[in-house]
């Protein structure tokens, strides 16, 4: 049977989710076909300005993944493509696809953009949500991958100008729709989402009032590449708004709009936009109107606090009834109710936080794929199978799987990649065809013989810079043996020419002066290698993006500058040395610390991938917190205890899993690929990766008479008692945020709102007449959990809000428990005498996290959970390579989220485990032992803990020096800049090389 | 003063092979017509740049007459077809600028049509007389109109309009690169939008060559809605033709950064 | 003495400074490329040197450049928090403080060295920065270490 399996995966949708899945799969040895229905990948994240809660620039953090996906040798990006039908089954699918014509030959198009600039058509630019215009010949955004233009036939008038302008002869008007099929083993769906159309909420006037905009449009207003270059302006008249109102839940939590669920991200999104808008435009003031402020993610509540305290953003809790325009000024009047009073306030601009909808044409999509949708037409998944669609072999991640933010999406994307590869793990590496290169010529000891290839880039460079003149100049530079100019240096035939010239002139250095190394260096390095030279003997001069394009009206100086840039490249290239990829031996096995749901899931998934794994659990039994969970909020009604038993069985019976119960980790030594760990029972394990899944624990409250009165319970206590039918309450008061969102523990524990609702519903199920009151600060039943909040309210559960100034009090009057609280709606003080008081207690980090953190050299967050490498895009990685994170150890989360993350951690781990030998970029630091005197200045500044001070015997004396861990070093060069003695260099960017460039730049010509 | 009859100044561009010959024939045949026209010989009516026509108006002529060969007769095969479309565009620009489009007239005159030429030469001046002198003639030409015509001139020099007008015949009559044709109505709508946008943009840039202005100021000067102006500002900024100069209070002001201020 | 030198130049043709911009690969160099893609024009006086991180630039390189006659050196890194290598840019910031002290010893005006953050999407900002820094250097006149 396994012979029929195919080691390739189809990823549908090239947003951040699809890119992450693709990269993981490709790095783990599988062939990936990444299709997107748009002409370029990047998805919605490419349209964002900043991302919460770090306010990172979206493009800055995403671009490396974008470029990485575009040039990965195992990933084939197929744009403009959709699925027509699917045959076959898990392990071996035959997928029929249809590709819209691009009408520009991808092989020939260099992305220079002349066609787009000359196109006489002005069409609406969807990338900027219609706020700017583009040509009928266009790219979505400047960093598009693939960087290939496309003709929009709908808008094209067929004038033929682009064809006349294109020097690369890439325009092909007669391209037609193309049908083709792919044979793959599994499929990952990440088609993303669409946005709710806010004009349907007519009371807010979107579409009628110019200064009412959607949050996505506003995001483009904030972006430096958006219509207003980052200064927020009113669409009516271009003035900067002084007062901006953000209206939350537009098309979310709204039965009228047909989307009763919560879109999960808009609260944070709005806060971020409000903060950034204030940063971009001095004097601008933001005011957010919301129902519940759902800042439930890791460190989100801190962000909320900063928004209020530092940025002085105003928050008003209400649903706005109506927006009215003042015709003379295009200002907007907002009508709302606060403290029982109807108020009106005038704003210059209104931003509607529009909710997420399923992707367009989702029904046909689901039908084609043969998968089930949930009642809101998002993909249907289960609590214990969050990544599986209803069709075996087809997996899902991202917003199609329910509204979520970027980190959750990225973790899921990795998780889906793990799922998609585990069923074809036997085929790992079989569809990958490594490129063959000629043997490398040894150039050691030769004088530099440099070949310089200067690109006209059609007219992009040649139209400004006098290229022949630069060529003549280049010939006069020392060690330059050959110089020539090309219409397009990146074209197929010039590539061939370069290879021939390397042989003909016996060149040992190659320089291309053209566009930017960011996009083209890999291509030219590969050409250099094909020409029989080490690929690192290549250097580039950027005479387009940073010369001809920015000095278009100053040909003489642009030419002079191009000469300087070539001279600088020549100066550096003389000092280039052949570099070789570092090879790292990998122990192809893993260590998972923690035997709760996350740890068990990780161990099982890693075993499915074919790797041996050690699962270490300090307790006698597996299961962790899941042992205390008896029911879940789910349409499918999964039984957690039954699931737990099944999972434990699987773990125990899997012969690839080595179980170490009642055991802890004593020490861990080593680095990515080769760790050696000693356990408390003195067992020694060798492994290539570590997954930290140590979990968390429920806070045992010291407040509200907990421990003093047995009728005061935590939610976990209650759940157990309900499940075992120990109690059947008639009246309950639940208090939310006990130990969370307080000064000493400012974070939100994320799960307690839904847990309270879950238990309230359970009580109602047993006793429909039970009186239940939930005292809360914000109800954070995000995503589809909102349904249960509504159900609870419908069934008579009362929700009463409290805030920090008016916390509930629990006292005893005689034998009665008394809860007193101010009801803000009724405006009166109420006293309740419930049978039980149930506390929604915080989820705490494990108290011994610090110990493990030290052992693994990984950081903790200020809340003492483990801190991942990057909050947004590396949610399950640590900055220390080879160590990964999942579950409550990361932050409080639900079962499905823990499972997604655990699978995600495995996926990331597999990128290391997939081969016995791992290749690393050689452009990292290198210790020059004869210069190093062991002063150790470099050691502390290294952000990756890659340097250690060592001593050895030399000529009978103790010599101090520094050792660089090649697995940890990333080549940032902080050490090089710190070292006072030239004792450490980053290869490819040595002091001498940079210095040579500086010297060449300053040469008087 | 009112009694002295207004004598319009008219410039005529005539193609060498048909219309100029026709004019000669009118002379040879001694057909009489009023002396208002000054004839400039060009080799083909297709050579007449819309810019030249507009330039003539800025210099104060009251009317421009263009004569070309009849369809099918062009010495250069289809120069006259090109001319027809270019002049149609020029008339639209003239109209956008606020001058009567009737001041620009194009006719086919064959080498044998001496009489027809003379009739036209009697008719056209009369028509112009009825319109009165061009507001751009005389000592004090209308400043706003002058700015408008200059904007039209720059629009006519711009790559976009020149490119599309040269493709019109192909797209409407012969089939575009996809071998499809557009209806004249569809094309006219496209052309009208393009002309309007380009004219407005040049007008806008003209206003901010020296002193920066806000969207609202520009709107009141050009008499267009503020959102339309903003749309142009966004477009021109993306094309690096204008830049944010300063922000006064809450109002951004823009300045032109087009290297060549005037044609 | 410096005054005299500056005067000497004003009488000749306009002073065209030579400025080095050292840009980190991930944010600023990308921002510089974006300025190009967006065809934003800025003075031709800038020569950009690409490094992987602003944190890898040894202070000696900057001193070298300025003492060998560069009229200005502009170091560009990612905004705080955006650094591809976590905090290389913050190291560059610390070094800048030290650099200013060294410049003082050398008699080089502190304005000739500048550290700025430019993100990958700030093409506009990059171009504006180039204009602004060039203007600053022009008003300072040639470096006292300029060799002719």
PDB file of C-alpha atoms in Angstrom, chain A residues 70-275:
ATOM      1  CA  UNK A  70       9.336  32.006  -3.500  1.00  0.00           C
ATOM      2  CA  UNK A  71      12.816  30.584  -3.895  1.00  0.00           C
ATOM      3  CA  UNK A  72      12.643  27.329  -1.946  1.00  0.00           C
ATOM      4  CA  UNK A  73      13.776  24.535  -4.226  1.00  0.00           C
ATOM      5  CA  UNK A  74      11.091  22.214  -2.889  1.00  0.00           C
ATOM      6  CA  UNK A  75       8.216  24.669  -3.288  1.00  0.00           C
ATOM      7  CA  UNK A  76       6.511  25.361  -6.558  1.00  0.00           C
ATOM      8  CA  UNK A  77       4.382  28.469  -6.306  1.00  0.00           C
ATOM      9  CA  UNK A  78       1.515  28.255  -8.792  1.00  0.00           C
ATOM     10  CA  UNK A  79      -0.413  31.499  -8.946  1.00  0.00           C
ATOM     11  CA  UNK A  80      -3.817  32.294 -10.463  1.00  0.00           C
ATOM     12  CA  UNK A  81      -4.874  28.745  -9.829  1.00  0.00           C
ATOM     13  CA  UNK A  82      -7.899  27.038  -8.356  1.00  0.00           C
ATOM     14  CA  UNK A  83      -9.002  23.458  -7.841  1.00  0.00           C
ATOM     15  CA  UNK A  84     -11.539  21.969 -10.216  1.00  0.00           C
ATOM     16  CA  UNK A  85     -11.876  18.503  -8.798  1.00  0.00           C
ATOM     17  CA  UNK A  86     -10.173  15.918  -6.667  1.00  0.00           C
ATOM     18  CA  UNK A  87      -9.957  12.183  -7.041  1.00  0.00           C
ATOM     19  CA  UNK A  88      -8.262   9.555  -4.963  1.00  0.00           C
ATOM     20  CA  UNK A  89      -7.758   9.259  -1.261  1.00  0.00           C
ATOM     21  CA  UNK A  90      -5.473  10.161   1.589  1.00  0.00           C
ATOM     22  CA  UNK A  91      -1.912   9.397   0.566  1.00  0.00           C
ATOM     23  CA  UNK A  92      -2.616   9.625  -3.126  1.00  0.00           C
ATOM     24  CA  UNK A  93      -4.837  12.341  -4.518  1.00  0.00           C
ATOM     25  CA  UNK A  94      -5.118  13.399  -8.095  1.00  0.00           C
ATOM     26  CA  UNK A  95      -6.046  17.061  -8.180  1.00  0.00           C
ATOM     27  CA  UNK A  96      -7.322  18.767 -11.301  1.00  0.00           C
ATOM     28  CA  UNK A  97      -6.537  22.435 -11.420  1.00  0.00           C
ATOM     29  CA  UNK A  98      -7.237  25.352 -13.636  1.00  0.00           C
ATOM     30  CA  UNK A  99      -4.901  28.264 -14.071  1.00  0.00           C
ATOM     31  CA  UNK A 100      -6.031  31.660 -15.250  1.00  0.00           C
ATOM     32  CA  UNK A 101      -3.761  33.140 -17.892  1.00  0.00           C
ATOM     33  CA  UNK A 102      -1.314  35.722 -16.608  1.00  0.00           C
ATOM     34  CA  UNK A 103      -0.740  36.859 -20.172  1.00  0.00           C
ATOM     35  CA  UNK A 104       2.812  37.622 -19.237  1.00  0.00           C
ATOM     36  CA  UNK A 105       5.399  34.917 -19.554  1.00  0.00           C
ATOM     37  CA  UNK A 106       6.659  34.201 -16.039  1.00  0.00           C
ATOM     38  CA  UNK A 107       9.949  32.876 -17.362  1.00  0.00           C
ATOM     39  CA  UNK A 108      10.685  36.056 -19.244  1.00  0.00           C
ATOM     40  CA  UNK A 109       9.178  38.766 -17.022  1.00  0.00           C
ATOM     41  CA  UNK A 110      11.844  40.398 -14.883  1.00  0.00           C
ATOM     42  CA  UNK A 111       9.374  42.396 -12.823  1.00  0.00           C
ATOM     43  CA  UNK A 112      10.931  45.665 -13.963  1.00  0.00           C
ATOM     44  CA  UNK A 113       7.555  47.384 -14.090  1.00  0.00           C
ATOM     45  CA  UNK A 114       7.808  49.425 -17.265  1.00  0.00           C
ATOM     46  CA  UNK A 115       4.614  47.810 -18.596  1.00  0.00           C
ATOM     47  CA  UNK A 116       2.649  48.816 -15.508  1.00  0.00           C
ATOM     48  CA  UNK A 117       3.957  52.370 -15.571  1.00  0.00           C
ATOM     49  CA  UNK A 118       2.984  52.829 -19.217  1.00  0.00           C
ATOM     50  CA  UNK A 119      -0.403  51.123 -19.076  1.00  0.00           C
ATOM     51  CA  UNK A 120      -3.007  53.769 -19.929  1.00  0.00           C
ATOM     52  CA  UNK A 121      -5.777  52.026 -18.030  1.00  0.00           C
ATOM     53  CA  UNK A 122      -6.531  53.086 -14.491  1.00  0.00           C
ATOM     54  CA  UNK A 123      -8.223  50.327 -12.601  1.00  0.00           C
ATOM     55  CA  UNK A 124      -9.224  50.037  -8.980  1.00  0.00           C
ATOM     56  CA  UNK A 125      -6.374  48.674  -6.924  1.00  0.00           C
ATOM     57  CA  UNK A 126      -7.784  45.831  -4.823  1.00  0.00           C
ATOM     58  CA  UNK A 127      -4.612  45.644  -2.763  1.00  0.00           C
ATOM     59  CA  UNK A 128      -5.377  49.121  -1.424  1.00  0.00           C
ATOM     60  CA  UNK A 129      -9.080  48.259  -1.186  1.00  0.00           C
ATOM     61  CA  UNK A 130      -9.900  50.522  -4.100  1.00  0.00           C
ATOM     62  CA  UNK A 131      -8.250  53.573  -2.550  1.00  0.00           C
ATOM     63  CA  UNK A 132      -5.640  53.877  -5.297  1.00  0.00           C
ATOM     64  CA  UNK A 133      -5.454  52.867  -8.925  1.00  0.00           C
ATOM     65  CA  UNK A 134      -3.314  50.446 -10.803  1.00  0.00           C
ATOM     66  CA  UNK A 135      -2.812  49.660 -14.472  1.00  0.00           C
ATOM     67  CA  UNK A 136      -4.484  46.776 -16.270  1.00  0.00           C
ATOM     68  CA  UNK A 137      -0.930  45.439 -16.333  1.00  0.00           C
ATOM     69  CA  UNK A 138       0.043  45.256 -12.685  1.00  0.00           C
ATOM     70  CA  UNK A 139       1.562  43.559  -9.678  1.00  0.00           C
ATOM     71  CA  UNK A 140      -0.338  43.486  -6.414  1.00  0.00           C
ATOM     72  CA  UNK A 141       2.399  45.063  -4.334  1.00  0.00           C
ATOM     73  CA  UNK A 142       6.062  45.956  -4.795  1.00  0.00           C
ATOM     74  CA  UNK A 143       7.372  42.913  -2.886  1.00  0.00           C
ATOM     75  CA  UNK A 144       5.055  40.493  -4.718  1.00  0.00           C
ATOM     76  CA  UNK A 145       6.131  36.865  -5.003  1.00  0.00           C
ATOM     77  CA  UNK A 146       6.375  35.873  -7.763  1.00  0.00           C
ATOM     78  CA  UNK A 147       7.516  39.277  -8.921  1.00  0.00           C
ATOM     79  CA  UNK A 148       5.779  38.868 -12.250  1.00  0.00           C
ATOM     80  CA  UNK A 149       3.350  41.286 -13.774  1.00  0.00           C
ATOM     81  CA  UNK A 150      -0.083  40.232 -14.922  1.00  0.00           C
ATOM     82  CA  UNK A 151      -2.592  41.568 -17.394  1.00  0.00           C
ATOM     83  CA  UNK A 152      -6.075  42.012 -16.022  1.00  0.00           C
ATOM     84  CA  UNK A 153      -8.064  41.094 -19.094  1.00  0.00           C
ATOM     85  CA  UNK A 154     -11.272  42.498 -17.619  1.00  0.00           C
ATOM     86  CA  UNK A 155      -9.768  45.960 -17.511  1.00  0.00           C
ATOM     87  CA  UNK A 156      -7.360  45.730 -20.445  1.00  0.00           C
ATOM     88  CA  UNK A 157      -8.323  47.679 -23.558  1.00  0.00           C
ATOM     89  CA  UNK A 158      -5.929  45.676 -25.672  1.00  0.00           C
ATOM     90  CA  UNK A 159      -3.929  48.660 -26.855  1.00  0.00           C
ATOM     91  CA  UNK A 160      -0.691  46.703 -27.062  1.00  0.00           C
ATOM     92  CA  UNK A 161       1.443  49.323 -25.367  1.00  0.00           C
ATOM     93  CA  UNK A 162       2.825  46.960 -22.742  1.00  0.00           C
ATOM     94  CA  UNK A 163       4.013  44.633 -25.458  1.00  0.00           C
ATOM     95  CA  UNK A 164       5.707  47.509 -27.242  1.00  0.00           C
ATOM     96  CA  UNK A 165       7.393  48.623 -24.026  1.00  0.00           C
ATOM     97  CA  UNK A 166       8.512  45.232 -22.756  1.00  0.00           C
ATOM     98  CA  UNK A 167      12.110  44.713 -23.802  1.00  0.00           C
ATOM     99  CA  UNK A 168      12.078  41.208 -22.385  1.00  0.00           C
ATOM    100  CA  UNK A 169       9.307  40.245 -24.827  1.00  0.00           C
ATOM    101  CA  UNK A 170       7.331  38.717 -22.026  1.00  0.00           C
ATOM    102  CA  UNK A 171       3.862  39.885 -23.018  1.00  0.00           C
ATOM    103  CA  UNK A 172       1.729  37.103 -24.461  1.00  0.00           C
ATOM    104  CA  UNK A 173      -1.823  38.256 -25.097  1.00  0.00           C
ATOM    105  CA  UNK A 174      -2.870  34.916 -26.475  1.00  0.00           C
ATOM    106  CA  UNK A 175      -2.197  32.913 -23.324  1.00  0.00           C
ATOM    107  CA  UNK A 176      -5.182  30.822 -22.432  1.00  0.00           C
ATOM    108  CA  UNK A 177      -6.634  29.166 -19.409  1.00  0.00           C
ATOM    109  CA  UNK A 178      -4.629  26.098 -18.577  1.00  0.00           C
ATOM    110  CA  UNK A 179      -5.838  22.848 -17.085  1.00  0.00           C
ATOM    111  CA  UNK A 180      -3.448  20.471 -15.413  1.00  0.00           C
ATOM    112  CA  UNK A 181      -3.299  17.925 -12.634  1.00  0.00           C
ATOM    113  CA  UNK A 182      -1.076  17.230  -9.715  1.00  0.00           C
ATOM    114  CA  UNK A 183      -0.470  14.027  -7.857  1.00  0.00           C
ATOM    115  CA  UNK A 184      -0.139  14.649  -4.127  1.00  0.00           C
ATOM    116  CA  UNK A 185      -0.316  12.659  -0.912  1.00  0.00           C
ATOM    117  CA  UNK A 186      -2.205  15.179   1.146  1.00  0.00           C
ATOM    118  CA  UNK A 187      -3.738  18.628   1.033  1.00  0.00           C
ATOM    119  CA  UNK A 188      -3.604  21.632   3.340  1.00  0.00           C
ATOM    120  CA  UNK A 189      -6.350  24.205   3.001  1.00  0.00           C
ATOM    121  CA  UNK A 190      -5.628  27.785   3.953  1.00  0.00           C
ATOM    122  CA  UNK A 191      -7.872  29.807   1.678  1.00  0.00           C
ATOM    123  CA  UNK A 192      -8.252  32.577   4.251  1.00  0.00           C
ATOM    124  CA  UNK A 193     -11.391  34.615   4.533  1.00  0.00           C
ATOM    125  CA  UNK A 194     -13.418  37.498   3.224  1.00  0.00           C
ATOM    126  CA  UNK A 195     -14.560  40.578   5.076  1.00  0.00           C
ATOM    127  CA  UNK A 196     -18.085  41.393   6.142  1.00  0.00           C
ATOM    128  CA  UNK A 197     -19.594  44.020   3.852  1.00  0.00           C
ATOM    129  CA  UNK A 198     -20.215  46.930   6.226  1.00  0.00           C
ATOM    130  CA  UNK A 199     -22.670  48.623   3.891  1.00  0.00           C
ATOM    131  CA  UNK A 200     -25.148  45.981   5.009  1.00  0.00           C
ATOM    132  CA  UNK A 201     -25.221  47.702   8.391  1.00  0.00           C
ATOM    133  CA  UNK A 202     -27.062  50.669   6.926  1.00  0.00           C
ATOM    134  CA  UNK A 203     -27.277  52.445  10.285  1.00  0.00           C
ATOM    135  CA  UNK A 204     -23.528  53.139  10.100  1.00  0.00           C
ATOM    136  CA  UNK A 205     -23.686  54.740   6.682  1.00  0.00           C
ATOM    137  CA  UNK A 206     -20.740  52.950   5.100  1.00  0.00           C
ATOM    138  CA  UNK A 207     -20.834  53.639   1.378  1.00  0.00           C
ATOM    139  CA  UNK A 208     -22.985  56.703   1.917  1.00  0.00           C
ATOM    140  CA  UNK A 209     -20.769  58.726   4.193  1.00  0.00           C
ATOM    141  CA  UNK A 210     -17.284  59.157   2.821  1.00  0.00           C
ATOM    142  CA  UNK A 211     -15.583  59.334   6.179  1.00  0.00           C
ATOM    143  CA  UNK A 212     -16.950  56.039   7.383  1.00  0.00           C
ATOM    144  CA  UNK A 213     -14.335  53.441   6.465  1.00  0.00           C
ATOM    145  CA  UNK A 214     -13.645  49.806   7.250  1.00  0.00           C
ATOM    146  CA  UNK A 215     -10.798  48.703   9.491  1.00  0.00           C
ATOM    147  CA  UNK A 216      -9.042  47.083   6.532  1.00  0.00           C
ATOM    148  CA  UNK A 217      -9.178  50.328   4.586  1.00  0.00           C
ATOM    149  CA  UNK A 218      -7.901  52.188   7.616  1.00  0.00           C
ATOM    150  CA  UNK A 219      -4.992  49.767   7.773  1.00  0.00           C
ATOM    151  CA  UNK A 220      -3.966  50.939   4.298  1.00  0.00           C
ATOM    152  CA  UNK A 221      -4.320  54.565   5.457  1.00  0.00           C
ATOM    153  CA  UNK A 222      -1.750  53.778   8.130  1.00  0.00           C
ATOM    154  CA  UNK A 223       0.652  52.052   5.793  1.00  0.00           C
ATOM    155  CA  UNK A 224       3.654  53.849   4.365  1.00  0.00           C
ATOM    156  CA  UNK A 225       2.845  52.124   1.068  1.00  0.00           C
ATOM    157  CA  UNK A 226      -0.863  52.986   1.297  1.00  0.00           C
ATOM    158  CA  UNK A 227      -2.754  55.769  -0.462  1.00  0.00           C
ATOM    159  CA  UNK A 228      -1.784  58.472   2.022  1.00  0.00           C
ATOM    160  CA  UNK A 229       1.785  57.299   2.652  1.00  0.00           C
ATOM    161  CA  UNK A 230       1.009  56.661   6.305  1.00  0.00           C
ATOM    162  CA  UNK A 231      -0.655  59.909   7.333  1.00  0.00           C
ATOM    163  CA  UNK A 232      -4.270  59.222   8.212  1.00  0.00           C
ATOM    164  CA  UNK A 233      -6.568  61.398   6.124  1.00  0.00           C
ATOM    165  CA  UNK A 234     -10.280  61.790   5.598  1.00  0.00           C
ATOM    166  CA  UNK A 235     -11.439  60.336   2.287  1.00  0.00           C
ATOM    167  CA  UNK A 236     -13.809  63.286   1.903  1.00  0.00           C
ATOM    168  CA  UNK A 237     -11.242  66.078   1.887  1.00  0.00           C
ATOM    169  CA  UNK A 238      -7.783  64.833   2.817  1.00  0.00           C
ATOM    170  CA  UNK A 239      -7.748  66.545   6.191  1.00  0.00           C
ATOM    171  CA  UNK A 240      -6.215  64.699   9.102  1.00  0.00           C
ATOM    172  CA  UNK A 241      -9.016  63.674  11.429  1.00  0.00           C
ATOM    173  CA  UNK A 242      -8.740  65.028  14.922  1.00  0.00           C
ATOM    174  CA  UNK A 243     -11.200  62.621  16.421  1.00  0.00           C
ATOM    175  CA  UNK A 244     -11.574  59.079  15.155  1.00  0.00           C
ATOM    176  CA  UNK A 245     -14.193  56.652  16.434  1.00  0.00           C
ATOM    177  CA  UNK A 246     -13.748  52.884  16.158  1.00  0.00           C
ATOM    178  CA  UNK A 247     -16.968  50.878  16.189  1.00  0.00           C
ATOM    179  CA  UNK A 248     -16.486  47.254  17.172  1.00  0.00           C
ATOM    180  CA  UNK A 249     -18.429  44.149  16.219  1.00  0.00           C
ATOM    181  CA  UNK A 250     -19.603  45.351  12.817  1.00  0.00           C
ATOM    182  CA  UNK A 251     -20.855  42.130  11.334  1.00  0.00           C
ATOM    183  CA  UNK A 252     -19.718  40.114  14.324  1.00  0.00           C
ATOM    184  CA  UNK A 253     -21.770  38.945  17.317  1.00  0.00           C
ATOM    185  CA  UNK A 254     -24.745  40.109  15.332  1.00  0.00           C
ATOM    186  CA  UNK A 255     -27.653  37.840  14.526  1.00  0.00           C
ATOM    187  CA  UNK A 256     -29.114  40.409  12.144  1.00  0.00           C
ATOM    188  CA  UNK A 257     -25.929  40.268  10.119  1.00  0.00           C
ATOM    189  CA  UNK A 258     -26.048  36.480  10.159  1.00  0.00           C
ATOM    190  CA  UNK A 259     -22.755  36.179  11.965  1.00  0.00           C
ATOM    191  CA  UNK A 260     -23.364  35.500  15.594  1.00  0.00           C
ATOM    192  CA  UNK A 261     -19.790  34.437  16.224  1.00  0.00           C
ATOM    193  CA  UNK A 262     -17.034  36.757  17.441  1.00  0.00           C
ATOM    194  CA  UNK A 263     -14.303  37.542  14.928  1.00  0.00           C
ATOM    195  CA  UNK A 264     -11.688  37.241  17.693  1.00  0.00           C
ATOM    196  CA  UNK A 265      -9.156  39.771  16.439  1.00  0.00           C
ATOM    197  CA  UNK A 266     -11.013  43.056  15.949  1.00  0.00           C
ATOM    198  CA  UNK A 267     -10.610  44.337  19.508  1.00  0.00           C
ATOM    199  CA  UNK A 268      -6.845  44.083  19.279  1.00  0.00           C
ATOM    200  CA  UNK A 269      -6.877  45.216  15.677  1.00  0.00           C
ATOM    201  CA  UNK A 270      -8.800  48.362  16.561  1.00  0.00           C
ATOM    202  CA  UNK A 271      -6.531  49.160  19.500  1.00  0.00           C
ATOM    203  CA  UNK A 272      -3.509  48.727  17.301  1.00  0.00           C
ATOM    204  CA  UNK A 273      -4.953  50.974  14.603  1.00  0.00           C
ATOM    205  CA  UNK A 274      -5.894  53.565  17.201  1.00  0.00           C
ATOM    206  CA  UNK A 275      -2.388  53.572  18.670  1.00  0.00           C
TER     207      UNK A 275
END
